[in-house]
Amino acid sequence: MKIAVCENSPTEAQQMREWIGRYCELYGLPATVECFLSAERFAGWKERCDIAYIAFGGDAGFLQARLLRERDRACRIILVDDVPAYAVRSVRIHCSDFICRPVQFHHIVRSMRLAMGGGP
């Protein structure tokens, strides 16, 4: 399974990567996690991913989520933002989950379960 973490902050991206890795290790899920520290870098990445955590924030994050949805209907998108109003917008592009900052490990567990269809 390929997972993308899209986050401007290197510290936050690394924390999310570690939590996703911990979740995958706990449930025996083989996964690779790729981090993107800018919307431009993520926009240029054309590989397919199974799950994408998009945490660029504001309109930049929502735009990247929408563009990803247009090019890959099967990818499970988790939008991360500190503005709850984006949760409503995330429904329109069929995101699997919305995480309101600050991100905590139990948010990653919930979002991974939702993205996996209620599995582990």
CSV table of N, CA and C in Angstrom, one decimal, residues 4 11 15 25 29 47 49 56 58 87 100 102 105 114:
chain,number,residue,atom,x,y,z
A,4,ALA,N,0.5,8.8,0.9
A,4,ALA,CA,1.1,10.1,0.8
A,4,ALA,C,0.8,10.9,2.0
A,11,THR,N,8.2,18.8,10.7
A,11,THR,CA,8.0,18.2,11.9
A,11,THR,C,6.6,17.5,12.0
A,15,GLN,N,5.9,13.4,12.1
A,15,GLN,CA,5.0,12.8,13.2
A,15,GLN,C,3.9,12.0,12.6
A,25,GLU,N,2.3,-1.2,11.3
A,25,GLU,CA,3.1,-2.2,12.0
A,25,GLU,C,2.2,-3.0,12.9
A,29,LEU,N,0.3,-4.4,8.1
A,29,LEU,CA,-0.1,-3.8,6.8
A,29,LEU,C,1.2,-3.4,6.1
A,47,GLU,N,2.5,9.4,-9.5
A,47,GLU,CA,2.3,8.0,-9.1
A,47,GLU,C,0.9,7.9,-8.4
A,49,CYS,N,-1.5,6.5,-5.5
A,49,CYS,CA,-1.4,6.2,-4.1
A,49,CYS,C,-2.7,5.7,-3.6
A,56,PHE,N,-2.0,20.5,3.7
A,56,PHE,CA,-1.4,21.8,3.3
A,56,PHE,C,-2.1,23.0,4.0
A,58,GLY,N,-6.0,25.3,4.3
A,58,GLY,CA,-6.8,26.2,3.6
A,58,GLY,C,-7.1,25.8,2.1
A,87,ALA,N,-14.5,20.6,6.5
A,87,ALA,CA,-15.1,19.3,6.6
A,87,ALA,C,-16.3,19.2,5.7
A,100,CYS,N,-9.5,17.5,12.2
A,100,CYS,CA,-9.3,18.9,12.6
A,100,CYS,C,-8.1,19.0,13.5
A,102,PRO,N,-5.3,19.9,16.3
A,102,PRO,CA,-4.1,19.2,16.1
A,102,PRO,C,-4.3,17.7,15.9
A,105,PHE,N,-2.6,10.6,17.5
A,105,PHE,CA,-2.5,9.3,17.0
A,105,PHE,C,-3.9,8.6,16.8
A,114,LEU,N,-11.2,4.0,8.5
A,114,LEU,CA,-12.2,4.4,7.5
A,114,LEU,C,-11.7,4.2,6.1
